[in-house]
Short mmCIF file of C-alpha atoms in Angstrom, two decimals:
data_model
loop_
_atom_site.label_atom_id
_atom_site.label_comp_id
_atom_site.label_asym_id
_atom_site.label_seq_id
_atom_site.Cartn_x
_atom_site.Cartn_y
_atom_site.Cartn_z
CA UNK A 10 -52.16 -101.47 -15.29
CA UNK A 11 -52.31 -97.63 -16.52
CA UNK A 12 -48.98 -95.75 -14.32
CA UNK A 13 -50.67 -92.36 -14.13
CA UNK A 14 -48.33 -89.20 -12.73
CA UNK A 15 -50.84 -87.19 -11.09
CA UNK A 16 -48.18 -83.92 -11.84
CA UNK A 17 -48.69 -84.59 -15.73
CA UNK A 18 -52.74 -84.40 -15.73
CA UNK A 19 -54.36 -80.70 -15.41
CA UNK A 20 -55.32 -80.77 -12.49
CA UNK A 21 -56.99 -77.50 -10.75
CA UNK A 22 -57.15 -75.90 -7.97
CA UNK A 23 -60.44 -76.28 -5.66
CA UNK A 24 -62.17 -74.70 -2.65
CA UNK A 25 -64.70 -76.30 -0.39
CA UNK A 26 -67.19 -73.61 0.27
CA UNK A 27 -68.64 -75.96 3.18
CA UNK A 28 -65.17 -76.64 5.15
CA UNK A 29 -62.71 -74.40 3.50
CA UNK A 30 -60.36 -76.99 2.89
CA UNK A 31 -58.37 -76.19 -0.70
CA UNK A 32 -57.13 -78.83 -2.29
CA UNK A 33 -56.27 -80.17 -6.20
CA UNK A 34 -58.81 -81.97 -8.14
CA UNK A 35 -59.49 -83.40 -12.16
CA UNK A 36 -62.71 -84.28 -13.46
CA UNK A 37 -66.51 -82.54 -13.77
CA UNK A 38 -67.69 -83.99 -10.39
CA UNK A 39 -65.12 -82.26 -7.94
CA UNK A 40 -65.58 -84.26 -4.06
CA UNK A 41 -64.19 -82.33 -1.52
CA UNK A 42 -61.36 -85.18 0.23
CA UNK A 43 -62.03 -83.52 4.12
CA UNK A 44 -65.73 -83.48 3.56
CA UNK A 45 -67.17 -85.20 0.53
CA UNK A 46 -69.19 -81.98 0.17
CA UNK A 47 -69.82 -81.31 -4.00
CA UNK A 48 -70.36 -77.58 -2.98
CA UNK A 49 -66.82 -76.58 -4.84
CA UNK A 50 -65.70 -73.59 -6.15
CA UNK A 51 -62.65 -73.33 -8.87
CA UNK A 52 -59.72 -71.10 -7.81
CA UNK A 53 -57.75 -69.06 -10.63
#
C-alpha cells in the first residue's frame, strides 16, 4: 500500500462557484467535497 502525504503533492487551491465552499484539490477533474458540483474555479 502507497503512504501518500497529502502536504507533499501540489495541491491547489479551489472555489465552488455553485456553493462557495473553498477548499484544496489535485487532479484535472476538481469535485467540489460540500456539493459534488464540477463548476470549479482555480484560486491564485
Amino acid at each position: 500500500m502507497a503512504d501518500i502525504k497529502l502536504k507533499k503533492l501540489k495541491t491547489k487551491r479551489y472555489k465552488c462557484l455553485d456553493c462557495g465552499n473553498s477548499f484544496k484539490g489535485i487532479g484535472r477533474r476538481v469535485i467540489c467535497p460540500s456539493c459534488q458540483s464540477e463548476n470549479v474555479e482555480e484560486l491564485n
